[in-house]
PDB file of C-alpha atoms in Angstrom:
ATOM      1  CA  MET A   7      18.385  -4.226  -9.734  1.00 62.00           C
ATOM      2  CA  ARG A   8      21.078  -6.463  -8.742  1.00 87.00           C
ATOM      3  CA  TYR A   9      19.304  -9.504  -6.919  1.00 93.00           C
ATOM      4  CA  PRO A  10      15.810  -9.353  -9.020  1.00 94.00           C
ATOM      5  CA  ASN A  11      15.703 -13.050  -7.947  1.00 95.00           C
ATOM      6  CA  ALA A  12      14.851 -11.699  -3.833  1.00 95.00           C
ATOM      7  CA  ALA A  13      13.204  -8.287  -5.672  1.00 95.00           C
ATOM      8  CA  ALA A  14       9.822 -10.279  -7.428  1.00 95.00           C
ATOM      9  CA  GLY A  15      10.242 -12.797  -4.810  1.00 95.00           C
ATOM     10  CA  LEU A  16       9.522  -9.830  -1.735  1.00 96.00           C
ATOM     11  CA  ARG A  17       6.969  -8.477  -4.178  1.00 96.00           C
ATOM     12  CA  LEU A  18       5.219 -12.472  -3.183  1.00 96.00           C
ATOM     13  CA  MET A  19       5.542 -12.027  -0.262  1.00 95.00           C
ATOM     14  CA  PHE A  20       3.705  -8.897   0.137  1.00 96.00           C
ATOM     15  CA  VAL A  21       1.238  -9.655  -2.498  1.00 95.00           C
ATOM     16  CA  GLY A  22       0.593 -12.772  -0.423  1.00 94.00           C
ATOM     17  CA  GLN A  23       0.176 -10.648   2.897  1.00 93.00           C
ATOM     18  CA  ILE A  24      -2.531  -8.621   1.452  1.00 94.00           C
ATOM     19  CA  LEU A  25      -4.093 -11.404   0.038  1.00 93.00           C
ATOM     20  CA  MET A  26      -4.561 -12.984   4.084  1.00 91.00           C
ATOM     21  CA  ILE A  27      -6.029  -9.099   5.162  1.00 91.00           C
ATOM     22  CA  VAL A  28      -8.394  -9.014   1.674  1.00 91.00           C
ATOM     23  CA  GLY A  29      -9.068 -12.208   3.495  1.00 89.00           C
ATOM     24  CA  VAL A  30      -9.616 -11.860   6.871  1.00 86.00           C
ATOM     25  CA  LEU A  31     -11.692  -8.573   5.916  1.00 88.00           C
ATOM     26  CA  LEU A  32     -14.439 -11.215   3.344  1.00 88.00           C
ATOM     27  CA  ALA A  33     -14.733 -14.012   6.098  1.00 80.00           C
ATOM     28  CA  TRP A  34     -18.441 -13.162   5.497  1.00 81.00           C
ATOM     29  CA  ALA A  35     -18.074 -13.915   1.683  1.00 81.00           C
ATOM     30  CA  PRO A  36     -16.926 -17.556   3.085  1.00 80.00           C
ATOM     31  CA  PHE A  37     -15.682 -18.711  -0.757  1.00 86.00           C
ATOM     32  CA  VAL A  38     -14.049 -15.591  -1.321  1.00 87.00           C
ATOM     33  CA  GLY A  39     -12.002 -15.118   2.020  1.00 84.00           C
ATOM     34  CA  VAL A  40     -11.386 -18.854   1.856  1.00 86.00           C
ATOM     35  CA  LEU A  41      -9.313 -18.674  -1.043  1.00 91.00           C
ATOM     36  CA  LEU A  42      -7.538 -16.435  -0.975  1.00 90.00           C
ATOM     37  CA  ILE A  43      -6.803 -17.295   2.620  1.00 87.00           C
ATOM     38  CA  VAL A  44      -5.339 -20.190   1.435  1.00 88.00           C
ATOM     39  CA  ALA A  45      -3.759 -18.720  -1.832  1.00 92.00           C
ATOM     40  CA  ALA A  46      -2.043 -16.062   0.582  1.00 92.00           C
ATOM     41  CA  PRO A  47       0.817 -18.725   2.653  1.00 90.00           C
ATOM     42  CA  ILE A  48       1.503 -19.774  -0.994  1.00 92.00           C
ATOM     43  CA  ALA A  49       2.180 -16.719  -2.760  1.00 94.00           C
ATOM     44  CA  GLU A  50       4.626 -16.167   0.541  1.00 92.00           C
ATOM     45  CA  LEU A  51       6.282 -19.934   0.157  1.00 93.00           C
ATOM     46  CA  ALA A  52       6.549 -18.998  -3.434  1.00 95.00           C
ATOM     47  CA  GLY A  53       7.653 -16.053  -2.752  1.00 95.00           C
ATOM     48  CA  VAL A  54      10.373 -16.735  -0.403  1.00 95.00           C
ATOM     49  CA  TYR A  55      10.977 -19.359  -2.555  1.00 95.00           C
ATOM     50  CA  LYS A  56      11.993 -16.840  -5.738  1.00 95.00           C
ATOM     51  CA  ALA A  57      14.424 -15.090  -3.063  1.00 95.00           C
ATOM     52  CA  GLY A  58      16.462 -18.002  -2.711  1.00 93.00           C
ATOM     53  CA  ASP A  59      18.042 -17.782  -5.506  1.00 93.00           C
ATOM     54  CA  ASP A  60      19.182 -14.509  -4.771  1.00 92.00           C
ATOM     55  CA  ASP A  61      20.206 -15.688  -1.210  1.00 92.00           C
ATOM     56  CA  GLU A  62      20.419 -19.306   0.172  1.00 92.00           C
ATOM     57  CA  ASN A  63      19.606 -17.856   3.877  1.00 92.00           C
ATOM     58  CA  TYR A  64      15.390 -16.770   2.649  1.00 95.00           C
ATOM     59  CA  ARG A  65      15.163 -20.904   2.489  1.00 91.00           C
ATOM     60  CA  GLY A  66      15.462 -21.003   6.393  1.00 90.00           C
ATOM     61  CA  ALA A  67      12.111 -18.469   6.044  1.00 93.00           C
ATOM     62  CA  LEU A  68      10.743 -21.240   3.998  1.00 92.00           C
ATOM     63  CA  VAL A  69      11.220 -23.775   6.168  1.00 93.00           C
ATOM     64  CA  PHE A  70       9.969 -21.628   9.004  1.00 94.00           C
ATOM     65  CA  ILE A  71       6.489 -21.504   6.010  1.00 92.00           C
ATOM     66  CA  ALA A  72       5.910 -24.625   6.660  1.00 91.00           C
ATOM     67  CA  LEU A  73       6.001 -25.374  10.128  1.00 94.00           C
ATOM     68  CA  VAL A  74       3.793 -23.065  10.566  1.00 92.00           C
ATOM     69  CA  LEU A  75       1.272 -24.087   8.551  1.00 89.00           C
ATOM     70  CA  VAL A  76       1.908 -27.748   9.773  1.00 93.00           C
ATOM     71  CA  VAL A  77       1.521 -26.508  12.854  1.00 93.00           C
ATOM     72  CA  ASN A  78      -1.854 -24.542  12.888  1.00 89.00           C
ATOM     73  CA  PHE A  79      -3.101 -27.025  10.878  1.00 89.00           C
ATOM     74  CA  ILE A  80      -2.649 -29.324  13.669  1.00 91.00           C
ATOM     75  CA  SER A  81      -4.477 -26.426  16.105  1.00 88.00           C
ATOM     76  CA  GLY A  82      -6.657 -26.692  14.440  1.00 83.00           C
ATOM     77  CA  PHE A  83      -7.823 -30.077  15.240  1.00 86.00           C
ATOM     78  CA  PHE A  84      -7.893 -28.993  19.093  1.00 80.00           C
ATOM     79  CA  ALA A  85     -10.483 -26.099  19.786  1.00 75.00           C
ATOM     80  CA  GLU A  86      -8.773 -25.830  22.901  1.00 77.00           C
ATOM     81  CA  GLY A  87      -7.008 -26.233  26.571  1.00 76.00           C
ATOM     82  CA  PHE A  88      -2.935 -26.616  27.178  1.00 80.00           C
ATOM     83  CA  LEU A  89      -1.569 -28.942  23.799  1.00 85.00           C
ATOM     84  CA  HIS A  90      -3.269 -25.534  21.675  1.00 83.00           C
ATOM     85  CA  SER A  91      -2.139 -22.750  23.936  1.00 84.00           C
ATOM     86  CA  ILE A  92       0.810 -24.996  23.401  1.00 89.00           C
ATOM     87  CA  LEU A  93       0.209 -24.536  19.804  1.00 90.00           C
ATOM     88  CA  ASP A  94      -0.039 -21.198  19.508  1.00 89.00           C
ATOM     89  CA  VAL A  95       2.351 -20.411  20.919  1.00 90.00           C
ATOM     90  CA  ALA A  96       4.858 -22.782  18.727  1.00 93.00           C
ATOM     91  CA  SER A  97       3.239 -20.536  15.782  1.00 92.00           C
ATOM     92  CA  GLU A  98       3.896 -17.683  17.012  1.00 93.00           C
ATOM     93  CA  VAL A  99       8.211 -17.806  17.662  1.00 95.00           C
ATOM     94  CA  LEU A 100       7.587 -20.086  13.892  1.00 95.00           C
ATOM     95  CA  GLY A 101       5.805 -16.931  12.373  1.00 93.00           C
ATOM     96  CA  LEU A 102       7.956 -14.005  14.658  1.00 95.00           C
ATOM     97  CA  MET A 103      11.659 -16.439  12.692  1.00 96.00           C
ATOM     98  CA  VAL A 104       9.474 -16.061   9.791  1.00 95.00           C
ATOM     99  CA  VAL A 105       9.810 -12.454  10.139  1.00 95.00           C
ATOM    100  CA  PHE A 106      13.326 -12.572  11.614  1.00 96.00           C
ATOM    101  CA  SER A 107      14.532 -14.532   8.776  1.00 96.00           C
ATOM    102  CA  VAL A 108      13.991 -12.789   6.243  1.00 96.00           C
ATOM    103  CA  CYS A 109      14.097  -9.026   7.182  1.00 97.00           C
ATOM    104  CA  ASN A 110      17.940 -10.119   8.124  1.00 96.00           C
ATOM    105  CA  THR A 111      18.731 -11.555   5.011  1.00 96.00           C
ATOM    106  CA  THR A 112      16.821  -8.138   2.624  1.00 96.00           C
ATOM    107  CA  SER A 113      18.709  -6.818   5.620  1.00 96.00           C
ATOM    108  CA  ASN A 114      22.227  -7.385   4.438  1.00 95.00           C
ATOM    109  CA  LEU A 115      21.179  -7.414   1.426  1.00 95.00           C
ATOM    110  CA  LEU A 116      20.207  -3.447   1.222  1.00 95.00           C
ATOM    111  CA  ARG A 117      22.771  -3.281   3.184  1.00 95.00           C
ATOM    112  CA  SER A 118      24.828  -4.561   0.491  1.00 93.00           C
ATOM    113  CA  ILE A 119      23.693  -2.466  -1.831  1.00 93.00           C
ATOM    114  CA  GLY A 120      24.634   0.776   0.009  1.00 91.00           C
ATOM    115  CA  GLN A 121      20.609   1.245   1.848  1.00 93.00           C
ATOM    116  CA  GLU A 122      21.458   1.313   4.993  1.00 94.00           C
ATOM    117  CA  GLU A 123      18.483   3.132   5.939  1.00 95.00           C
ATOM    118  CA  LEU A 124      15.941   0.839   4.987  1.00 95.00           C
ATOM    119  CA  SER A 125      18.108  -1.889   6.247  1.00 95.00           C
ATOM    120  CA  ARG A 126      17.635  -0.650   9.841  1.00 95.00           C
ATOM    121  CA  ARG A 127      14.480  -0.365   9.410  1.00 95.00           C
ATOM    122  CA  GLY A 128      14.543  -4.677   9.192  1.00 95.00           C
ATOM    123  CA  GLY A 129      16.292  -4.448  12.357  1.00 94.00           C
ATOM    124  CA  THR A 130      13.140  -2.379  13.932  1.00 95.00           C
ATOM    125  CA  VAL A 131      10.920  -4.934  12.527  1.00 95.00           C
ATOM    126  CA  ILE A 132      12.507  -7.452  13.671  1.00 95.00           C
ATOM    127  CA  GLN A 133      13.278  -5.083  17.139  1.00 96.00           C
ATOM    128  CA  ILE A 134       8.526  -4.890  17.324  1.00 94.00           C
ATOM    129  CA  TYR A 135       7.595  -7.914  16.015  1.00 93.00           C
ATOM    130  CA  THR A 136      10.077  -9.589  18.485  1.00 94.00           C
ATOM    131  CA  ALA A 137       8.869  -7.648  21.445  1.00 94.00           C
ATOM    132  CA  CYS A 138       6.009  -8.101  20.654  1.00 92.00           C
ATOM    133  CA  THR A 139       6.231 -11.968  20.569  1.00 93.00           C
ATOM    134  CA  ILE A 140       7.406 -12.146  23.970  1.00 93.00           C
ATOM    135  CA  ILE A 141       4.905 -10.057  25.549  1.00 92.00           C
ATOM    136  CA  SER A 142       2.250 -12.160  24.253  1.00 90.00           C
ATOM    137  CA  ILE A 143       3.564 -15.310  25.571  1.00 90.00           C
ATOM    138  CA  VAL A 144       3.952 -13.909  29.081  1.00 91.00           C
ATOM    139  CA  CYS A 145       0.328 -12.712  28.991  1.00 88.00           C
ATOM    140  CA  GLY A 146      -1.107 -15.523  27.454  1.00 84.00           C
ATOM    141  CA  VAL A 147       0.906 -17.533  30.585  1.00 84.00           C
ATOM    142  CA  LEU A 148      -0.979 -14.862  32.915  1.00 86.00           C
ATOM    143  CA  ALA A 149      -3.711 -15.583  31.240  1.00 81.00           C
ATOM    144  CA  PHE A 150      -4.676 -18.097  33.741  1.00 80.00           C
ATOM    145  CA  ILE A 151      -3.029 -16.483  37.345  1.00 82.00           C
ATOM    146  CA  PRO A 152      -6.539 -15.310  38.647  1.00 84.00           C
ATOM    147  CA  ILE A 153      -6.665 -11.193  39.282  1.00 84.00           C
ATOM    148  CA  ILE A 154      -3.102 -10.908  37.208  1.00 85.00           C
ATOM    149  CA  ASN A 155      -5.110 -12.122  34.241  1.00 83.00           C
ATOM    150  CA  ILE A 156      -6.691  -8.838  34.151  1.00 86.00           C
ATOM    151  CA  ALA A 157      -3.639  -6.940  34.015  1.00 86.00           C
ATOM    152  CA  ALA A 158      -2.206  -9.335  31.225  1.00 86.00           C
ATOM    153  CA  ALA A 159      -4.969  -8.641  29.164  1.00 87.00           C
ATOM    154  CA  LEU A 160      -5.164  -4.994  29.085  1.00 88.00           C
ATOM    155  CA  ALA A 161      -0.844  -5.052  28.659  1.00 88.00           C
ATOM    156  CA  ASN A 162      -1.758  -7.487  25.538  1.00 86.00           C
ATOM    157  CA  GLY A 163      -4.101  -5.521  24.504  1.00 88.00           C
ATOM    158  CA  ILE A 164      -1.493  -2.578  24.115  1.00 89.00           C
ATOM    159  CA  SER A 165       1.207  -5.153  22.814  1.00 88.00           C
ATOM    160  CA  SER A 166      -1.780  -6.002  20.218  1.00 88.00           C
ATOM    161  CA  LEU A 167      -1.151  -2.646  18.835  1.00 89.00           C
ATOM    162  CA  ALA A 168       2.437  -2.102  19.289  1.00 89.00           C
ATOM    163  CA  ALA A 169       1.788  -5.912  16.672  1.00 90.00           C
ATOM    164  CA  VAL A 170       0.128  -4.750  14.255  1.00 90.00           C
ATOM    165  CA  VAL A 171       2.242  -0.876  14.355  1.00 92.00           C
ATOM    166  CA  GLY A 172       4.877  -3.893  13.204  1.00 91.00           C
ATOM    167  CA  TYR A 173       3.202  -6.038  10.758  1.00 92.00           C
ATOM    168  CA  VAL A 174       1.999  -2.151   8.814  1.00 93.00           C
ATOM    169  CA  MET A 175       6.403  -1.933   8.658  1.00 95.00           C
ATOM    170  CA  TYR A 176       6.908  -5.011   7.969  1.00 95.00           C
ATOM    171  CA  LEU A 177       4.383  -4.897   4.886  1.00 95.00           C
ATOM    172  CA  LEU A 178       5.890  -0.889   3.658  1.00 95.00           C
ATOM    173  CA  PHE A 179       9.825  -3.044   4.941  1.00 96.00           C
ATOM    174  CA  LEU A 180       8.678  -5.559   2.114  1.00 96.00           C
ATOM    175  CA  ASN A 181       7.203  -3.455  -0.553  1.00 95.00           C
ATOM    176  CA  SER A 182      10.328  -1.392  -0.011  1.00 95.00           C
ATOM    177  CA  SER A 183      12.418  -3.387  -0.778  1.00 96.00           C
ATOM    178  CA  SER A 184      11.525  -5.158  -3.106  1.00 94.00           C
ATOM    179  CA  ARG A 185      11.342  -1.939  -5.401  1.00 94.00           C
ATOM    180  CA  VAL A 186      15.489  -1.620  -4.340  1.00 94.00           C
ATOM    181  CA  LEU A 187      17.164  -5.043  -4.648  1.00 90.00           C
TER     182      LEU A 187
END
């Protein structure tokens, strides 16, 4: 292992993402689901912080994660409306910045140890996340226009499927990278 802190940090981020998935799936068991959903961002924050010991560029992701948490907390006070929509868009963009920072920094580390193919997977994840985020935001705006909102909902549904694929690729990238670094 050439970057043991980055490897351990990426492993924690992977665990945090898995905790979030399990927490959402266990939403019917309020205490367990909430506990996991609270633990997930803590694991992700700890992972990015740990990875930052090997490469300072992970610190940008740390800031973006903190901002996502703050924006989501504030958004919780607004059930609906324009401000809630703006905060949702901000959260999506900040989430994209987290993925971009982590994947870009990790790809650079992977390139430095000769893992070109795995490094390129990080770029693919960034491209999928960027496209899905842009489509989601555009469809969110178009949803307010009558008639067009039907096509926007369809496009958003298709984009959501692509986002799931991107998310799985992100999880696999975190897992694989943590093993190689």
